[in-house]
Coordinates of C-alpha atoms in Angstrom, one line a residue:
M199 CA -5.3 8.8 -35.3
S200 CA -7.1 9.6 -38.6
E201 CA -9.7 12.2 -39.4
H202 CA -12.3 9.4 -38.9
E203 CA -11.7 9.5 -35.2
G204 CA -14.8 8.2 -33.4
D205 CA -16.9 7.8 -36.6
V206 CA -19.8 5.3 -36.6
A207 CA -18.9 1.9 -38.1
G208 CA -19.0 1.5 -41.8
P209 CA -17.1 -0.6 -44.5
G210 CA -13.6 0.7 -45.1
N211 CA -14.1 3.4 -42.5
E212 CA -11.9 2.1 -39.7
P213 CA -10.3 5.0 -37.9
W214 CA -6.6 3.8 -37.7
P215 CA -4.4 0.7 -38.2
L216 CA -4.3 -1.7 -35.3
P217 CA -1.6 -4.1 -34.1
N218 CA -1.7 -7.9 -34.7
G219 CA -4.2 -9.6 -32.5
W220 CA -6.5 -6.5 -32.3
C221 CA -9.7 -5.9 -34.3
W222 CA -12.3 -3.2 -34.8
T223 CA -15.8 -3.6 -33.3
T224 CA -18.5 -1.3 -32.0
L225 CA -19.6 -0.3 -28.5
G226 CA -22.8 -2.0 -29.3
E227 CA -21.0 -5.3 -29.7
A228 CA -18.5 -4.8 -26.9
S229 CA -21.2 -3.8 -24.4
W230 CA -24.9 -3.9 -23.8
V231 CA -26.0 -0.3 -24.2
N232 CA -28.8 0.6 -21.7
P233 CA -29.8 -3.0 -20.7
A234 CA -33.4 -3.3 -19.7
G235 CA -34.2 -2.3 -16.1
S236 CA -35.4 -5.9 -15.3
Q237 CA -31.8 -7.0 -15.5
V238 CA -31.2 -5.3 -12.1
V239 CA -33.7 -6.3 -9.5
V240 CA -33.6 -6.8 -5.7
D241 CA -36.2 -6.8 -3.0
D242 CA -37.9 -3.5 -2.4
D243 CA -36.6 -3.1 1.2
V244 CA -33.0 -3.7 0.2
E245 CA -30.7 -0.6 0.4
V246 CA -28.9 0.2 -2.9
S247 CA -26.5 3.0 -3.8
F248 CA -28.2 6.2 -5.1
V249 CA -26.0 8.0 -7.6
P250 CA -27.1 11.5 -8.8
M251 CA -25.0 13.3 -11.4
P252 CA -23.0 15.3 -8.8
A253 CA -21.8 12.0 -7.4
L254 CA -19.5 11.6 -10.5
E255 CA -16.3 13.7 -10.6
A256 CA -15.5 15.1 -14.1
L257 CA -12.6 13.2 -15.8
S258 CA -11.4 11.4 -12.7
G259 CA -13.7 8.5 -12.9
I260 CA -14.4 8.7 -9.2
I261 CA -17.9 7.9 -8.2
D262 CA -19.5 8.4 -4.8
T263 CA -21.6 5.4 -3.9
T264 CA -22.3 6.3 -0.2
Q265 CA -25.8 7.7 -0.6
Y266 CA -28.4 4.9 -0.1
R267 CA -32.0 4.5 -0.9
R268 CA -34.4 1.5 -0.5
F269 CA -34.8 -0.1 -3.9
G270 CA -38.5 0.2 -3.8
E271 CA -38.1 4.0 -3.6
V272 CA -35.9 4.4 -6.7
K273 CA -36.7 1.4 -8.9
K274 CA -39.0 3.7 -11.0
G275 CA -38.0 6.9 -12.6
F276 CA -34.3 6.2 -12.2
T277 CA -31.6 4.4 -14.2
R278 CA -30.5 1.0 -12.8
F279 CA -27.0 -0.4 -13.0
R280 CA -24.7 -2.8 -11.2
N281 CA -21.1 -3.2 -10.3
G282 CA -18.9 -3.3 -13.4
D283 CA -21.2 -1.1 -15.6
V284 CA -19.8 2.0 -17.2
L285 CA -21.9 5.2 -16.6
F286 CA -21.8 7.6 -19.4
A287 CA -23.3 11.1 -18.8
K288 CA -25.3 11.8 -21.9
I289 CA -26.5 15.4 -21.2
T290 CA -24.9 18.8 -21.8
P291 CA -22.6 19.8 -20.1
S292 CA -21.9 16.7 -18.1
M293 CA -21.0 14.7 -21.1
E294 CA -18.7 17.4 -22.4
N295 CA -17.0 17.6 -19.0
G296 CA -16.2 13.9 -19.1
K297 CA -18.5 12.6 -16.4
M298 CA -18.0 8.8 -17.0
A299 CA -17.1 6.2 -14.4
V300 CA -17.1 2.4 -13.7
A301 CA -19.7 1.6 -11.1
R302 CA -17.8 -0.1 -8.2
G303 CA -18.6 -0.5 -4.5
L304 CA -22.4 -0.3 -5.0
K305 CA -24.3 -1.3 -1.9
N306 CA -25.6 -4.8 -2.4
G307 CA -24.2 -4.6 -5.9
V308 CA -26.9 -2.3 -7.2
G309 CA -27.1 1.3 -8.1
C310 CA -29.9 3.7 -9.1
G311 CA -29.2 7.1 -10.5
T312 CA -30.2 9.9 -12.8
T313 CA -31.9 9.1 -16.1
E314 CA -29.2 11.2 -17.7
F315 CA -26.8 8.2 -17.6
H316 CA -26.3 5.8 -20.4
V317 CA -25.3 2.4 -19.0
L318 CA -22.7 0.4 -20.9
R319 CA -22.5 -3.2 -19.6
P320 CA -19.4 -4.9 -21.0
W321 CA -19.7 -8.4 -22.3
S322 CA -17.6 -11.2 -20.9
Q323 CA -13.9 -10.5 -20.9
I324 CA -14.3 -6.9 -21.9
S325 CA -12.6 -4.7 -19.3
P326 CA -14.9 -2.0 -17.9
E327 CA -11.9 0.2 -17.1
F328 CA -10.6 -0.1 -20.7
L329 CA -14.1 0.8 -22.0
R330 CA -14.4 3.8 -19.7
H331 CA -11.0 5.2 -20.7
Y332 CA -12.0 4.9 -24.4
V333 CA -15.3 6.8 -24.1
Q334 CA -13.9 9.4 -21.8
R335 CA -11.3 10.6 -24.3
T336 CA -11.7 14.2 -25.5
A337 CA -11.8 12.9 -29.1
F338 CA -14.7 10.5 -28.4
R339 CA -16.7 13.2 -26.5
R340 CA -16.2 15.6 -29.3
F341 CA -17.5 13.0 -31.7
A342 CA -20.5 12.3 -29.4
K343 CA -21.2 16.0 -29.2
R344 CA -21.7 16.2 -33.0
Y345 CA -24.7 13.9 -32.7
M346 CA -26.3 15.4 -29.6
A347 CA -30.0 16.2 -30.0
G348 CA -32.6 18.2 -28.2
A349 CA -33.0 21.8 -26.9
V350 CA -30.0 24.0 -26.7
G351 CA -28.4 23.6 -23.2
Q352 CA -30.2 20.3 -22.7
Q353 CA -28.9 18.2 -25.5
R354 CA -28.3 14.5 -25.1
V355 CA -26.2 11.8 -26.9
P356 CA -28.6 9.3 -28.5
P357 CA -27.9 5.7 -27.5
E358 CA -27.8 4.5 -31.1
I359 CA -24.7 6.7 -31.6
L360 CA -22.9 4.8 -28.9
R361 CA -24.0 1.4 -30.3
Q362 CA -22.7 2.3 -33.7
S363 CA -19.4 3.9 -32.8
Y364 CA -16.1 2.2 -33.3
I365 CA -13.9 0.9 -30.5
P366 CA -10.5 -0.9 -31.0
L367 CA -10.5 -4.3 -29.3
P368 CA -7.3 -5.8 -28.0
P369 CA -7.1 -9.3 -26.5
S370 CA -8.7 -9.5 -23.1
A371 CA -5.5 -9.8 -21.1
E372 CA -4.0 -6.8 -23.0
Q373 CA -7.1 -4.7 -22.2
T374 CA -6.3 -5.2 -18.5
R375 CA -2.7 -4.3 -19.0
I376 CA -3.6 -1.2 -20.9
A377 CA -6.1 0.0 -18.3
D378 CA -3.6 -0.6 -15.5
A379 CA -0.9 1.3 -17.5
I380 CA -3.2 4.2 -18.1
D381 CA -4.2 4.3 -14.4
A382 CA -0.5 4.3 -13.3
A383 CA 0.4 7.1 -15.7
F384 CA -2.7 9.2 -14.8
A385 CA -1.8 8.7 -11.0
K386 CA 1.5 10.6 -11.7
I387 CA -0.3 13.3 -13.6
E388 CA -2.9 13.7 -10.8
A389 CA -0.1 14.2 -8.3
G390 CA 1.0 17.2 -10.4
E391 CA -2.5 18.4 -10.8
K392 CA -3.0 18.3 -7.0
S393 CA 0.0 20.6 -6.7
I394 CA -1.5 22.9 -9.3
A395 CA -4.8 23.0 -7.4
E396 CA -3.0 23.7 -4.1
A397 CA -1.1 26.6 -5.8
R398 CA -4.4 28.0 -7.1
R399 CA -5.9 27.8 -3.6
H400 CA -2.9 29.7 -2.2
A401 CA -3.3 32.4 -4.9
A402 CA -7.0 32.7 -4.2
R403 CA -6.4 33.1 -0.5
Y404 CA -3.7 35.8 -1.3
R405 CA -6.1 37.6 -3.6
K406 CA -8.8 37.5 -0.9
A407 CA -6.5 38.9 1.7
V408 CA -5.3 41.7 -0.6
L409 CA -8.9 42.7 -1.4
K410 CA -9.9 42.5 2.2
A411 CA -7.0 44.8 3.1
A412 CA -8.2 47.2 0.3
V413 CA -11.8 47.5 1.4
T414 CA -11.0 47.8 5.1
G415 CA -8.4 50.5 4.6
E416 CA -5.5 48.3 6.0
L417 CA -3.7 48.4 2.7
T418 CA -3.2 52.1 2.8
K419 CA -3.2 52.7 6.6
D420 CA 0.3 54.1 6.5
W421 CA -0.4 56.2 3.5
R422 CA -3.6 57.6 5.1
E423 CA -1.8 58.4 8.4
E424 CA 0.9 60.4 6.6
R425 CA -1.8 62.6 5.0
A426 CA -4.0 63.1 8.1
G427 CA -6.2 66.2 7.6
E428 CA -5.4 66.5 3.9
L429 CA -7.8 64.0 2.4
E430 CA -11.4 64.7 1.3
A431 CA -14.0 63.3 3.6
G432 CA -16.1 60.4 2.4
E433 CA -19.3 62.4 3.2
V434 CA -18.2 65.1 0.8
V435 CA -17.4 62.6 -1.9
L436 CA -20.8 60.9 -1.5
A437 CA -22.6 64.3 -1.6
R438 CA -20.8 65.1 -4.9
L439 CA -21.6 61.7 -6.3
L440 CA -25.3 62.1 -5.6
K441 CA -25.3 65.5 -7.3
E442 CA -23.5 64.1 -10.3
R443 CA -26.0 61.2 -10.3
R444 CA -28.9 63.5 -10.7
A445 CA -27.2 65.6 -13.3
A446 CA -26.4 62.5 -15.4
W447 CA -30.0 61.4 -15.1
E448 CA -31.3 64.8 -16.2
S449 CA -28.8 64.9 -19.1
D450 CA -30.0 61.5 -20.3
Q451 CA -33.7 62.5 -20.1
I452 CA -33.0 65.6 -22.2
A453 CA -31.0 63.7 -24.8
K454 CA -33.8 61.1 -25.1
A455 CA -36.4 63.7 -25.5
E456 CA -34.4 65.5 -28.2
A457 CA -33.8 62.3 -30.1
K458 CA -37.5 61.8 -30.3
G459 CA -38.0 65.4 -31.5
K460 CA -39.9 66.4 -28.3
P461 CA -37.6 68.7 -26.3
L462 CA -38.5 68.9 -22.6
K463 CA -40.1 72.1 -21.3
G464 CA -40.3 73.5 -17.8
D465 CA -39.2 71.6 -14.7
A466 CA -42.1 69.3 -14.0
W467 CA -40.3 66.3 -15.7
K468 CA -37.6 66.5 -13.0
T469 CA -40.0 65.3 -10.4
K470 CA -39.8 61.8 -12.0
Y471 CA -36.3 61.4 -10.6
K472 CA -36.0 58.6 -8.1
P473 CA -33.6 59.1 -5.2
P474 CA -31.2 56.2 -4.8
V475 CA -31.6 53.5 -2.1
E476 CA -29.2 53.6 0.8
P477 CA -27.0 50.7 1.9
D478 CA -28.0 48.6 4.9
T479 CA -25.1 49.2 7.2
D480 CA -26.3 47.2 10.3
D481 CA -24.0 44.2 9.8
L482 CA -21.2 46.0 8.0
P483 CA -17.8 46.5 9.6
E484 CA -16.6 49.9 10.8
L485 CA -14.7 51.9 8.2
P486 CA -11.6 54.0 8.7
K487 CA -12.1 57.6 9.7
G488 CA -13.0 59.7 6.7
W489 CA -14.7 56.7 4.8
V490 CA -18.4 56.2 4.3
W491 CA -20.6 53.4 3.0
A492 CA -22.5 54.0 -0.2
S493 CA -24.9 51.8 -2.2
L494 CA -24.3 50.8 -5.8
D495 CA -27.5 52.7 -6.5
Q496 CA -25.9 55.9 -5.1
A497 CA -22.8 55.4 -7.2
S498 CA -24.7 54.9 -10.4
W499 CA -27.4 56.8 -12.3
A500 CA -29.1 54.1 -14.4
S501 CA -29.4 50.3 -14.5
Q502 CA -31.0 47.9 -16.9
Y503 CA -31.1 44.3 -18.2
G504 CA -29.6 43.3 -21.5
T505 CA -31.1 42.2 -24.8
S506 CA -32.7 38.8 -25.3
A507 CA -32.0 39.0 -29.1
K508 CA -30.8 35.7 -30.6
C509 CA -27.0 35.8 -31.3
G510 CA -24.5 33.7 -33.2
Y511 CA -20.9 33.7 -34.2
D512 CA -21.6 34.2 -37.9
E513 CA -24.3 36.9 -37.7
A514 CA -24.0 40.5 -38.9
G515 CA -25.7 42.4 -36.1
E516 CA -24.1 44.3 -33.2
A517 CA -21.5 42.6 -30.9
V518 CA -23.2 41.3 -27.8
L519 CA -21.3 40.5 -24.6
R520 CA -22.4 37.4 -22.7
I521 CA -21.5 35.6 -19.5
P522 CA -18.2 34.2 -20.8
N523 CA -17.1 37.8 -21.6
V524 CA -17.4 39.0 -18.0
R525 CA -14.9 37.8 -15.5
E526 CA -13.4 39.0 -12.2
R527 CA -12.3 42.7 -12.9
K528 CA -12.0 42.0 -16.6
I529 CA -14.1 42.3 -19.8
I530 CA -13.0 39.6 -22.2
V531 CA -13.3 40.7 -25.8
E532 CA -12.6 37.3 -27.4
D533 CA -15.4 34.8 -28.2
I534 CA -17.9 37.5 -29.3
K535 CA -21.3 36.6 -30.7
R536 CA -23.4 39.0 -32.8
A537 CA -27.1 39.7 -32.9
K538 CA -29.0 37.9 -35.8
S539 CA -30.7 41.2 -36.6
A540 CA -29.8 44.8 -35.8
I541 CA -30.7 45.9 -32.3
C542 CA -30.9 49.5 -33.5
L543 CA -30.1 51.4 -30.3
G544 CA -29.1 55.0 -29.8
A545 CA -25.4 55.7 -29.6
R546 CA -25.8 56.4 -25.8
D547 CA -27.4 53.1 -25.2
Y548 CA -24.4 50.9 -26.3
L549 CA -21.8 50.0 -23.7
Q550 CA -19.6 52.9 -22.6
N551 CA -16.7 53.5 -20.3
C552 CA -18.2 53.6 -16.8
D553 CA -20.6 50.7 -17.3
L554 CA -20.5 47.9 -14.6
L555 CA -21.7 44.6 -16.0
I556 CA -22.8 42.0 -13.5
I557 CA -23.8 38.3 -14.1
R558 CA -27.4 38.1 -12.7
T559 CA -28.1 34.4 -13.3
N560 CA -26.0 31.2 -13.5
G561 CA -26.0 27.6 -12.4
S562 CA -22.8 28.2 -10.3
P563 CA -23.0 30.4 -7.2
E564 CA -19.3 31.1 -7.7
I565 CA -20.0 32.8 -11.0
L566 CA -23.2 34.6 -10.0
G567 CA -22.6 38.3 -9.3
L568 CA -19.2 38.4 -10.9
G569 CA -18.7 41.8 -12.5
A570 CA -16.4 44.1 -14.3
V571 CA -16.4 47.7 -15.4
V572 CA -15.9 48.7 -19.0
L573 CA -12.7 50.7 -18.9
R574 CA -11.7 50.6 -22.6
I575 CA -13.8 51.8 -25.4
F576 CA -15.0 49.2 -27.9
S577 CA -14.0 49.4 -31.5
E578 CA -17.6 49.0 -32.6
P579 CA -21.1 49.4 -31.1
T580 CA -21.4 46.7 -28.4
Y581 CA -24.3 45.7 -26.2
F582 CA -24.9 43.0 -23.6
A583 CA -27.1 39.9 -23.2
S584 CA -30.1 39.6 -20.8
Y585 CA -28.2 37.4 -18.4
L586 CA -26.2 40.5 -17.5
I587 CA -27.2 43.7 -15.7
R588 CA -25.6 47.1 -16.4
F589 CA -25.1 49.8 -13.8
R590 CA -23.9 53.1 -15.2
L591 CA -21.5 54.6 -12.7
S592 CA -21.4 58.2 -11.9
G593 CA -18.3 60.2 -11.0
P594 CA -14.8 60.2 -12.6
R595 CA -12.8 57.3 -13.9
T596 CA -11.1 57.0 -10.5
L597 CA -14.4 55.8 -9.1
W598 CA -15.0 53.4 -11.9
E599 CA -11.6 51.8 -11.4
W600 CA -12.3 51.7 -7.6
V601 CA -15.5 49.8 -8.1
N602 CA -13.9 47.5 -10.6
T603 CA -11.1 46.7 -8.1
I604 CA -13.3 46.0 -5.0
W605 CA -16.2 44.2 -6.7
P606 CA -14.7 40.7 -6.1
S607 CA -14.1 41.5 -2.4
S608 CA -15.5 39.2 0.3
S609 CA -18.0 41.8 1.5
I610 CA -19.6 42.1 -2.0
R611 CA -19.4 38.3 -2.5
E612 CA -21.2 37.8 0.8
F613 CA -23.8 40.3 -0.1
I614 CA -24.4 38.4 -3.4
R615 CA -24.7 35.1 -1.5
I616 CA -27.2 36.4 1.0
N617 CA -29.4 38.0 -1.6
A618 CA -29.3 35.3 -4.2
S619 CA -32.4 33.2 -4.9
T620 CA -32.6 29.8 -6.6
S621 CA -35.0 28.4 -9.2
A622 CA -34.7 25.2 -11.3
G623 CA -31.1 24.8 -10.5
Q624 CA -30.2 28.4 -11.4
Y625 CA -29.0 31.1 -9.0
N626 CA -30.3 34.6 -9.5
I627 CA -29.9 38.1 -8.1
S628 CA -32.2 40.9 -9.0
Q629 CA -31.5 44.4 -10.2
S630 CA -33.3 45.8 -7.2
N631 CA -31.2 43.8 -4.7
L632 CA -28.0 44.7 -6.5
A633 CA -28.9 48.4 -6.1
H634 CA -28.4 47.9 -2.3
A635 CA -24.8 46.5 -2.7
P636 CA -22.6 48.3 -0.1
L637 CA -19.5 50.1 -1.4
P638 CA -16.8 51.5 1.0
L639 CA -16.1 55.1 -0.2
P640 CA -12.7 56.8 0.7
S641 CA -11.4 60.0 -0.9
P642 CA -10.6 59.9 -4.6
A643 CA -6.9 60.2 -3.8
E644 CA -7.0 57.1 -1.6
Q645 CA -9.2 55.3 -4.1
A646 CA -6.4 55.8 -6.7
E647 CA -3.7 54.7 -4.3
I648 CA -5.5 51.6 -3.3
V649 CA -6.2 50.6 -6.9
S650 CA -2.5 51.1 -7.7
R651 CA -1.4 49.0 -4.8
V652 CA -3.9 46.2 -5.5
E653 CA -2.8 46.0 -9.1
A654 CA 0.8 45.8 -8.1
A655 CA 0.0 43.1 -5.4
L656 CA -2.1 41.0 -7.8
D657 CA 0.2 41.3 -10.8
G658 CA 2.3 38.4 -9.4
A659 CA -0.8 36.3 -8.7
D660 CA -2.0 36.9 -12.3
R661 CA 1.4 35.8 -13.7
L662 CA 1.2 32.7 -11.5
D663 CA -2.3 31.9 -12.8
K664 CA -1.0 32.0 -16.3
Q665 CA 1.8 29.6 -15.5
L666 CA -0.7 27.3 -13.7
D667 CA -3.0 27.5 -16.7
A668 CA -0.2 26.4 -19.0
Q669 CA 0.7 23.5 -16.7
Q670 CA -2.9 22.4 -16.6
R671 CA -3.1 22.5 -20.4
A672 CA 0.1 20.5 -20.5
A673 CA -1.3 17.9 -18.1
R674 CA -4.5 17.6 -20.2
A675 CA -2.5 17.2 -23.4
L676 CA -0.3 14.5 -21.7
R677 CA -3.4 12.6 -20.7
Q678 CA -4.8 12.6 -24.3
A679 CA -1.4 11.6 -25.6
I680 CA -1.3 8.6 -23.3
L681 CA -4.8 7.6 -24.4
K682 CA -3.9 8.0 -28.0
S683 CA -0.9 5.8 -27.6
A684 CA -3.0 3.2 -25.6
F685 CA -5.7 2.8 -28.2
E686 CA -3.3 2.6 -31.1
G687 CA -1.6 -0.3 -29.3
R688 CA 1.7 1.5 -28.4
L689 CA 1.3 1.9 -24.6
V690 CA 2.1 -1.7 -23.6
A691 CA 3.7 -4.6 -25.4
Q692 CA 1.7 -7.2 -27.2
D693 CA 1.9 -10.8 -26.0
P694 CA 1.8 -13.3 -28.9
D695 CA 0.4 -15.9 -26.5
D696 CA -2.8 -13.8 -25.9
E697 CA -6.0 -15.0 -27.4
P698 CA -6.7 -12.8 -30.6
A699 CA -9.5 -10.3 -30.2
E700 CA -11.3 -11.8 -33.2
T701 CA -11.7 -15.0 -31.3
L702 CA -13.0 -13.1 -28.3
L703 CA -15.4 -11.2 -30.5
E704 CA -16.7 -14.4 -32.0
R705 CA -17.4 -15.7 -28.5
I706 CA -19.2 -12.5 -27.6
R707 CA -21.4 -12.7 -30.7
A708 CA -22.3 -16.3 -29.8
E709 CA -23.1 -15.2 -26.2
R710 CA -25.3 -12.4 -27.5
A711 CA -27.1 -14.7 -29.9
A712 CA -27.7 -17.2 -27.1
A713 CA -29.0 -14.4 -24.7
S714 CA -31.3 -13.1 -27.4
A715 CA -32.8 -16.6 -28.0
K716 CA -33.6 -17.1 -24.3
P717 CA -37.1 -16.0 -23.0
R718 CA -36.9 -12.9 -20.8
T719 CA -37.1 -13.6 -17.1
R720 CA -36.6 -11.5 -14.0
K721 CA -33.1 -11.7 -12.9
R722 CA -31.5 -10.7 -9.6
A723 CA -28.5 -8.3 -9.7

């Protein structure tokens, strides 16, 4: 396919050569884009399918039509459609994720759903499945994304872009053969993808089991028993942490005062120190002998939200870590944006080894609360965005690695779930709630041993994940290769006895002209 992939129609701008019997047209000619709501009408007390955005699976084309509403309840404020219509998610990120489907199995033949759907109603002898496969291609969605308009994060594909965009039109019978061939090929790919998904589930259960064994002490039970009476008690470790916490806070206060040219005098300023909150241990499991529960606040001496400064890829300010840069136990240093203007912080304020970054808000509960500790120094001054919270950990590197290892554990994830709040579709957790997060605290020696064993145990799972990622990418690439072949006319054989697409297109134009000439009347679905 040429560099004009997906371009809007224009003389001499056809994207690629077509086989005999095919022709180029536009989506606006092949389908009725967003037909008037009066074209789908039933009595108010008739039940119809209700289709919110979550009812469409990304890329699969599967649509859940089993939610019902009375038509009178949803005929206003929702998009109406009927069996055979193609639903095209027009809003970020649903459009980018490929949420498109052919409406089938609608109760009483009628559906009402979110206004974030464009409705493509194919004209006579245009296959809805052929149409859906075309608009769901990665290339077409990239093209549509270029024309999205609106506020960042809530951009939409304008309907006129769909009307003007090219689509290759084969004969009607060949459209059906192509759609069937794509579905058959995709069914085989889906079987492989199900195996990949199952392998991921096994790996996730394995990780969960390893981390549970780590935080309950089962992973090092044998090691601990061999060293009975030799290990430092958790109470002693916690007492030292609290002492180091206060010392770190005092050192920070002194440094800030000196940076302002106003050295601190006397000891009165020390009374501003706030003792850390303690963990709520009422519902927590019993720990091995010699371990204690500590709160994240007890293990850290400072916490703060990040910057709300505007950032971009081509800016010259400081590097700023965002949500995509924080993953389970890892800080990702690729895909970095920079502040548009200098943030101008003191050297101590930028990210340092010992900083735990936690995602404090997200639309997905699975991502909320994910965190990772900075364990490698950055090559340049680096800060973090306001969707993240930083806790500066006390103690030695052993503790930082321990917290980084156990943060994804089920006990922490459950704490996040219980303490999360929701607002406008976003999940949030506050700095004050996170301060209470419970951390099991063994001796430093056992912390190091557990971290070593966890890393060794999860190394194989990490390698498996990389293999599964490669297989998933290969499956996606194969899908696009099949679609490319299909819409270039190479997936199925042409039948010289098929009616040429030009003849079909002439008939569609005549039908459109006749429909436009008729006075508008209310029609039943």
